[in-house]
mmCIF file of C-alpha atoms in Angstrom:
data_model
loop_
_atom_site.group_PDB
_atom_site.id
_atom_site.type_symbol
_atom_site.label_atom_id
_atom_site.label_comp_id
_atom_site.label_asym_id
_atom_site.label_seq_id
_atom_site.Cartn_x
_atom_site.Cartn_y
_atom_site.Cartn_z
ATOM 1 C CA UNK A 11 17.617 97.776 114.756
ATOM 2 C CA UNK A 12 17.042 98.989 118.622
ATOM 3 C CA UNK A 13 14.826 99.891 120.452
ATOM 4 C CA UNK A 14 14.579 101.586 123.370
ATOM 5 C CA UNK A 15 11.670 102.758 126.254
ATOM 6 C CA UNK A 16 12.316 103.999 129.481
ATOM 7 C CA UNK A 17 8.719 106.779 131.018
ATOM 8 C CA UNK A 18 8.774 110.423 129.818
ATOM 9 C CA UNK A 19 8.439 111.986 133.373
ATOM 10 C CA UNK A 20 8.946 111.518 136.970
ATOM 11 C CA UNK A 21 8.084 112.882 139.775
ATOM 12 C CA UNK A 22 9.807 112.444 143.655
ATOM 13 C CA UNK A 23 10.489 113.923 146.348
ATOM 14 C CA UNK A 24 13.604 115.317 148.367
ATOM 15 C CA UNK A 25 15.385 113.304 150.235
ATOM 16 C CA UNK A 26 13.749 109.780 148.607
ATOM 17 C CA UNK A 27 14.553 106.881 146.145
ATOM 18 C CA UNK A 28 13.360 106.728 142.624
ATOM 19 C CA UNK A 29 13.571 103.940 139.714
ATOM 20 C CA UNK A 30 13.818 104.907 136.557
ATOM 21 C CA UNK A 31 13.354 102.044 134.215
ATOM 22 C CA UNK A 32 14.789 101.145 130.691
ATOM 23 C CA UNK A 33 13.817 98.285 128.060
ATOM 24 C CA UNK A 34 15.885 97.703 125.192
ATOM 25 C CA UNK A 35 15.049 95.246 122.192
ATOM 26 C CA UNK A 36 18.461 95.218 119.880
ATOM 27 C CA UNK A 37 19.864 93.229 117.421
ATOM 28 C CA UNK A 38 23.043 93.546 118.907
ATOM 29 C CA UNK A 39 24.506 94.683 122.604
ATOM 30 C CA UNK A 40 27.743 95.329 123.779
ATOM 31 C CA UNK A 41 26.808 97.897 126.760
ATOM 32 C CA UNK A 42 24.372 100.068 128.443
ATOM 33 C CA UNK A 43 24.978 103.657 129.377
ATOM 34 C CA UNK A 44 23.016 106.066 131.592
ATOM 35 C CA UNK A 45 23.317 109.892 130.991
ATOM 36 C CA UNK A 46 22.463 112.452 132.753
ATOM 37 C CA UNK A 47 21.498 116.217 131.132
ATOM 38 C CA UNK A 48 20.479 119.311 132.713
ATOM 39 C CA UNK A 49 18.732 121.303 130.819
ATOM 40 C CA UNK A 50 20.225 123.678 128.175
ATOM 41 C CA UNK A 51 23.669 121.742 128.820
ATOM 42 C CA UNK A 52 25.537 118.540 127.350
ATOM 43 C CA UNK A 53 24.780 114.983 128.647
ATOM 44 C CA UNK A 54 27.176 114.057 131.205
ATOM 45 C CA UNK A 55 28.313 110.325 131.954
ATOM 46 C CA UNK A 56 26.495 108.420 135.093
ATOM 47 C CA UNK A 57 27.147 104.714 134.806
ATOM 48 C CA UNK A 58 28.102 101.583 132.219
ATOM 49 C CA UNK A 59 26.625 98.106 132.525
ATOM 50 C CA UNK A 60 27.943 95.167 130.324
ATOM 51 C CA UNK A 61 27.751 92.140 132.324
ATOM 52 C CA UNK A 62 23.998 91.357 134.626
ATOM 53 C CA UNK A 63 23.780 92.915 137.455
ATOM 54 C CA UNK A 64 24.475 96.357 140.037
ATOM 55 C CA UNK A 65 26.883 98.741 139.210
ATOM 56 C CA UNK A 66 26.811 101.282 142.548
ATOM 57 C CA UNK A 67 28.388 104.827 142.475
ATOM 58 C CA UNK A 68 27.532 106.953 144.981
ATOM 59 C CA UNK A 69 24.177 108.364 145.345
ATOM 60 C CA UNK A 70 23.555 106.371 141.660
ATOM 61 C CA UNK A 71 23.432 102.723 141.171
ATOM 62 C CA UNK A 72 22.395 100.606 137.718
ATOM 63 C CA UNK A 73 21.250 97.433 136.912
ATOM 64 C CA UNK A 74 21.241 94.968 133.886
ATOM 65 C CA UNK A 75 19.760 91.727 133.453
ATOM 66 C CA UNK A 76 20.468 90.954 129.912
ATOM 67 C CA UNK A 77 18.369 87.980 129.213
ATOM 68 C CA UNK A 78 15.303 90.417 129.923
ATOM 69 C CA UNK A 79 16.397 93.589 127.785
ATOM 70 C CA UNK A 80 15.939 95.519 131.121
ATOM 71 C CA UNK A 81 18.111 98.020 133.292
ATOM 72 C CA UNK A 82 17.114 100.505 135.986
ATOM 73 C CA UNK A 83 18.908 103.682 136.838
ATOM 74 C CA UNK A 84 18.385 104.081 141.155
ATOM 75 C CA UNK A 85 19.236 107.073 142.638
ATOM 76 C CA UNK A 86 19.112 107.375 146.307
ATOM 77 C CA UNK A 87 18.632 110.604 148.933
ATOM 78 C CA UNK A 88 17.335 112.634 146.140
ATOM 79 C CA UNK A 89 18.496 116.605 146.225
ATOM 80 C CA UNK A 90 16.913 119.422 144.089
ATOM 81 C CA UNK A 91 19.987 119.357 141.945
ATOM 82 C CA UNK A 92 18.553 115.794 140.207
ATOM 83 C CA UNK A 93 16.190 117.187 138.654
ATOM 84 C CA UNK A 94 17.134 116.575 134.936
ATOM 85 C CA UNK A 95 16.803 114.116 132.093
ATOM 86 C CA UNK A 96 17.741 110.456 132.354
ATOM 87 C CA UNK A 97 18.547 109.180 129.544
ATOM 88 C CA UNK A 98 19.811 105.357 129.040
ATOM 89 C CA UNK A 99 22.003 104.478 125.655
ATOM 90 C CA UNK A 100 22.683 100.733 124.229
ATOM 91 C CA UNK A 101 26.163 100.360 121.933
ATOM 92 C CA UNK A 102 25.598 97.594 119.593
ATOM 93 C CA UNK A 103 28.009 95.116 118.639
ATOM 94 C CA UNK A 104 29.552 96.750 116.133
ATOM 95 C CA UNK A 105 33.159 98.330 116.749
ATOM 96 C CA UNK A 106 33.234 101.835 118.073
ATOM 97 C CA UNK A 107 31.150 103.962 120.437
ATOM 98 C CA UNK A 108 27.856 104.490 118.408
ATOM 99 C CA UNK A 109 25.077 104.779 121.214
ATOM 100 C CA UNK A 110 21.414 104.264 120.280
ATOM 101 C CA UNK A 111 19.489 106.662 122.862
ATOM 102 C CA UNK A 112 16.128 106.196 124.529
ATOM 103 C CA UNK A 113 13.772 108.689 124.540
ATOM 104 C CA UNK A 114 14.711 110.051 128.421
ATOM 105 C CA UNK A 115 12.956 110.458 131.784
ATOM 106 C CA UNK A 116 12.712 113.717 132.691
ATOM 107 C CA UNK A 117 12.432 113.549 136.676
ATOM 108 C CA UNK A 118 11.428 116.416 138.895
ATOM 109 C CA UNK A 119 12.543 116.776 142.545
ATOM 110 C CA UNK A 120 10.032 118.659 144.953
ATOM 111 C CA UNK A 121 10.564 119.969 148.198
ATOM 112 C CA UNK B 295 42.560 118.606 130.794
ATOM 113 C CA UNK B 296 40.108 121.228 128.599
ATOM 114 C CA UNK B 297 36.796 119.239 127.835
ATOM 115 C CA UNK B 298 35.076 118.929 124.406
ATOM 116 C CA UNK B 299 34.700 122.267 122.313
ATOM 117 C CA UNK B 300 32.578 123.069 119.907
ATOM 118 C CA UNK B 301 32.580 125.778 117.462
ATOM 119 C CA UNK B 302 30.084 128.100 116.895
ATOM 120 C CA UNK B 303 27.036 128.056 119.888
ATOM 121 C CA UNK B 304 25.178 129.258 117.925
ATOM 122 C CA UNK B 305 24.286 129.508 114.546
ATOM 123 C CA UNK B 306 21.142 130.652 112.442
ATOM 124 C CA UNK B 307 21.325 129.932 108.389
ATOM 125 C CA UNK B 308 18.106 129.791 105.780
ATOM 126 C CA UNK B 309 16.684 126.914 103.744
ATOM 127 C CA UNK B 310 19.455 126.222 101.118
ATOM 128 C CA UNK B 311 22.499 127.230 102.299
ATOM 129 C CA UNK B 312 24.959 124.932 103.836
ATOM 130 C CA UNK B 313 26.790 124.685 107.144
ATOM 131 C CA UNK B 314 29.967 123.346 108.741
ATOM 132 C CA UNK B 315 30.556 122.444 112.243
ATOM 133 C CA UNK B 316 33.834 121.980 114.399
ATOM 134 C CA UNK B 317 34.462 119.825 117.352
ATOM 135 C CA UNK B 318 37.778 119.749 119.366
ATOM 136 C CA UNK B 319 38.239 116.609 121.285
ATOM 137 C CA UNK B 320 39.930 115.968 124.741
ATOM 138 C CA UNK B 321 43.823 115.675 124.120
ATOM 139 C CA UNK B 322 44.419 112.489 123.328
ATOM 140 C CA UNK B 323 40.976 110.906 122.377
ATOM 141 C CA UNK B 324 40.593 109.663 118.555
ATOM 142 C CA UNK B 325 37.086 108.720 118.612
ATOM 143 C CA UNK B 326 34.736 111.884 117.892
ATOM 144 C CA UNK B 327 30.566 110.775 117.791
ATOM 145 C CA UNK B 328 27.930 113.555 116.388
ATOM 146 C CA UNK B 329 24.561 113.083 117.465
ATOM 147 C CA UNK B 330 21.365 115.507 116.418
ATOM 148 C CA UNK B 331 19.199 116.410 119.216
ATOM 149 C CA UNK B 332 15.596 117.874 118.800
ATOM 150 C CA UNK B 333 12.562 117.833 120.955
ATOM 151 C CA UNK B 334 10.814 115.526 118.617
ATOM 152 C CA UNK B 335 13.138 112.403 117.936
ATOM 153 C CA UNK B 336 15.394 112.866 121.021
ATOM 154 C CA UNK B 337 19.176 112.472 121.010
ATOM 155 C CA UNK B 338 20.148 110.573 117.665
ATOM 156 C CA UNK B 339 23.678 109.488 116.416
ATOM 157 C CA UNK B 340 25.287 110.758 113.336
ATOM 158 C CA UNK B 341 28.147 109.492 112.738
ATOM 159 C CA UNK B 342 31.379 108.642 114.123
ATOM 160 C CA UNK B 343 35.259 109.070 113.841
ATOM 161 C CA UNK B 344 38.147 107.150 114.692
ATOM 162 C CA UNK B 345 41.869 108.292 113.572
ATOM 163 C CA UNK B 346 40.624 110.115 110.251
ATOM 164 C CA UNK B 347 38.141 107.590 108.897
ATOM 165 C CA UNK B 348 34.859 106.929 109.520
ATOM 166 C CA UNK B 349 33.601 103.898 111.871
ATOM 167 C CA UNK B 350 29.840 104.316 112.002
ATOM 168 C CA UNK B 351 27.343 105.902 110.359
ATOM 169 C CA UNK B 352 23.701 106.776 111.683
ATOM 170 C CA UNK B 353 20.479 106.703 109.673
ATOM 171 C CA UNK B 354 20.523 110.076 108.174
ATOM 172 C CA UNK B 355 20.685 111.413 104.391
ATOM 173 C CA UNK B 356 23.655 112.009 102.284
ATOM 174 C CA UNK B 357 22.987 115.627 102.870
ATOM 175 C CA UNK B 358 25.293 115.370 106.504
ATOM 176 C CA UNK B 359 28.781 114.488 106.203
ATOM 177 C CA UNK B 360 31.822 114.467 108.194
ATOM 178 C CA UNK B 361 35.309 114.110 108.991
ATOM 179 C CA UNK B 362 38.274 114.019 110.857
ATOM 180 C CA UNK B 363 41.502 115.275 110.740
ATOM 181 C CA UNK B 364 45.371 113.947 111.704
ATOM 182 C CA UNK B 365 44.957 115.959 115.297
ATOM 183 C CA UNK B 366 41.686 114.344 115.981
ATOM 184 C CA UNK B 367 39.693 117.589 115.509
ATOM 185 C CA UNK B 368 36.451 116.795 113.654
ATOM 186 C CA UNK B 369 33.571 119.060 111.562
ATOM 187 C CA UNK B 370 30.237 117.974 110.091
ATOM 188 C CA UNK B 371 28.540 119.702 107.328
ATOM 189 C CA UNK B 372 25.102 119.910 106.487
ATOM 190 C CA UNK B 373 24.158 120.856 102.656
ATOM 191 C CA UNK B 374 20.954 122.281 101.487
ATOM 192 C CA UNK B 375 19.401 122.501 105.015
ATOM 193 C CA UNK B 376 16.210 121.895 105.423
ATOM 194 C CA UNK B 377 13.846 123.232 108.560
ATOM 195 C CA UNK B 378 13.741 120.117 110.255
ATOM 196 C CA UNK B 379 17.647 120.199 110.467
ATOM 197 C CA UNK B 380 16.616 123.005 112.967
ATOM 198 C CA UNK B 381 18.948 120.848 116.464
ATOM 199 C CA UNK B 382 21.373 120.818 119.074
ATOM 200 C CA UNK B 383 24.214 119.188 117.396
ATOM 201 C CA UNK B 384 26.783 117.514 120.068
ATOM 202 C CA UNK B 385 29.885 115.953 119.455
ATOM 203 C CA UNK B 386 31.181 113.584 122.005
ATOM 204 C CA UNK B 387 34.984 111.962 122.431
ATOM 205 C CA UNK B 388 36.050 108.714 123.782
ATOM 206 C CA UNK B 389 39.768 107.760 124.504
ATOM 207 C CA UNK B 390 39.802 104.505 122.636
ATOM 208 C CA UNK B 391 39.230 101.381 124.619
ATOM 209 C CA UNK B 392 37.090 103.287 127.712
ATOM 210 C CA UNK B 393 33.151 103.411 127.881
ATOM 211 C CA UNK B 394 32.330 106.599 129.018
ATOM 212 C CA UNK B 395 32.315 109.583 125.991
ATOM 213 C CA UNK B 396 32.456 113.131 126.993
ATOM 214 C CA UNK B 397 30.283 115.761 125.229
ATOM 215 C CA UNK B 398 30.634 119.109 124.640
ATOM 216 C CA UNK B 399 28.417 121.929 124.513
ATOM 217 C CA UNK B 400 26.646 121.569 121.544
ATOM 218 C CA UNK B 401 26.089 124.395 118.377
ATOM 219 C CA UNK B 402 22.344 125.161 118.494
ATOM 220 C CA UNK B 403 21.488 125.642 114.696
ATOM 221 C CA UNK B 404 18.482 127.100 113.753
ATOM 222 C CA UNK B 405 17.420 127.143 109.842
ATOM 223 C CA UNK B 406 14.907 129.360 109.064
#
């Protein structure tokens, strides 16, 4: 089975950096994912970790250290418009693109 | 490239009845995921499709089914709903050996 944790809410402000953590227990792993969903709309793709270490993107950069069942989703310069649900996904090793979800970090931006 | 549709938005049905759902991948992805998302148990995976037959299944009852069709087109269908099946359900496609799966808008179904 997995399992997955990452905090229910976050607070930061404008302009600054924020973690957002994830710990996974599986009985399989063949990738972690990080979504992103705005309220009252469809998750939308951030980042995809397989191997240890950072993945950077932009504004958006994710880690994975495997041997610890941990990955962090960093997003830098923080704008109003980040304010959303984080949410970080683990495919198993099976074949195919079935994504066990955490819970998600909702994360508010303030002025 | 049109994204992800899903057919109906919205949709509001009574304890008993049944219900079918209809996703519309991007052109040219096979893989089509549902997932069930509610306030209380978060985003949870169905089941998914790949080229008409199904390659995973999620922990839910016999009551939600599925399938696929030759142009990649998918619906779900939920018998003898229940309140609880009250959800967002989301259907999300992947072009087959990438990572990242696209969803659409969701069908917000509400049993009462």
């Amino acid at each position: 089975g997995q399992n997955i944790d990452q905090p229910t809410e976050m607070t930061a402000t404008e302009g600054a950096i924020v973690q957002i953590n994830c710990t996974y227990q599986t009985s399989g792993f063949n990738g972690l994912f990080w979504y992103q969903q705005h309220a009252g709309e469809a998750p939308t793709f951030l980042s995809y970790n397989v191997l240890d270490g950072l993945e950077e993107k932009g504004r958006f950069s994710s880690f994975l250290s495997r041997s610890k069942g941990y990955s962090y989703l960093l997003l830098k310069e923080l704008q109003m418009k980040d304010s959303a649900s984080y949410r970080c996904a683990v495919r198993g090793d099976n074949a195919g693109n079935m994504l066990t979800f955490g819970g998600g970090t909702r994360l508010m931006v303030k002025p | 490239k049109a994204g992800v549709t899903q057919t109906p938005r919205y949709l509001i049905k009574t304890r008993g009845q049944q219900v079918t759902l209809s996703c519309s991948p991007i052109s040219g992805h096979r893989s089509v995921s549902w997932y069930q998302q509610t306030p209380g148990q978060g985003l949870q995976f169905l089941f998914e499709y790949f080229s008409e037959t199904q390659r995973n299944k999620g922990n839910f009852p016999g009551r939600f089914s599925g399938r696929q069709f030759s142009n990649s087109r998918s619906e779900m269908n939920v018998s003898t709903l229940e309140l609880g099946d009250s959800a967002l359900y989301l259907c999300a496609s992947t072009y087959n050996g990438n990572n990242e799966q696209f969803f659409g808008p969701g069908t917000r179904l509400t049993v009462l």
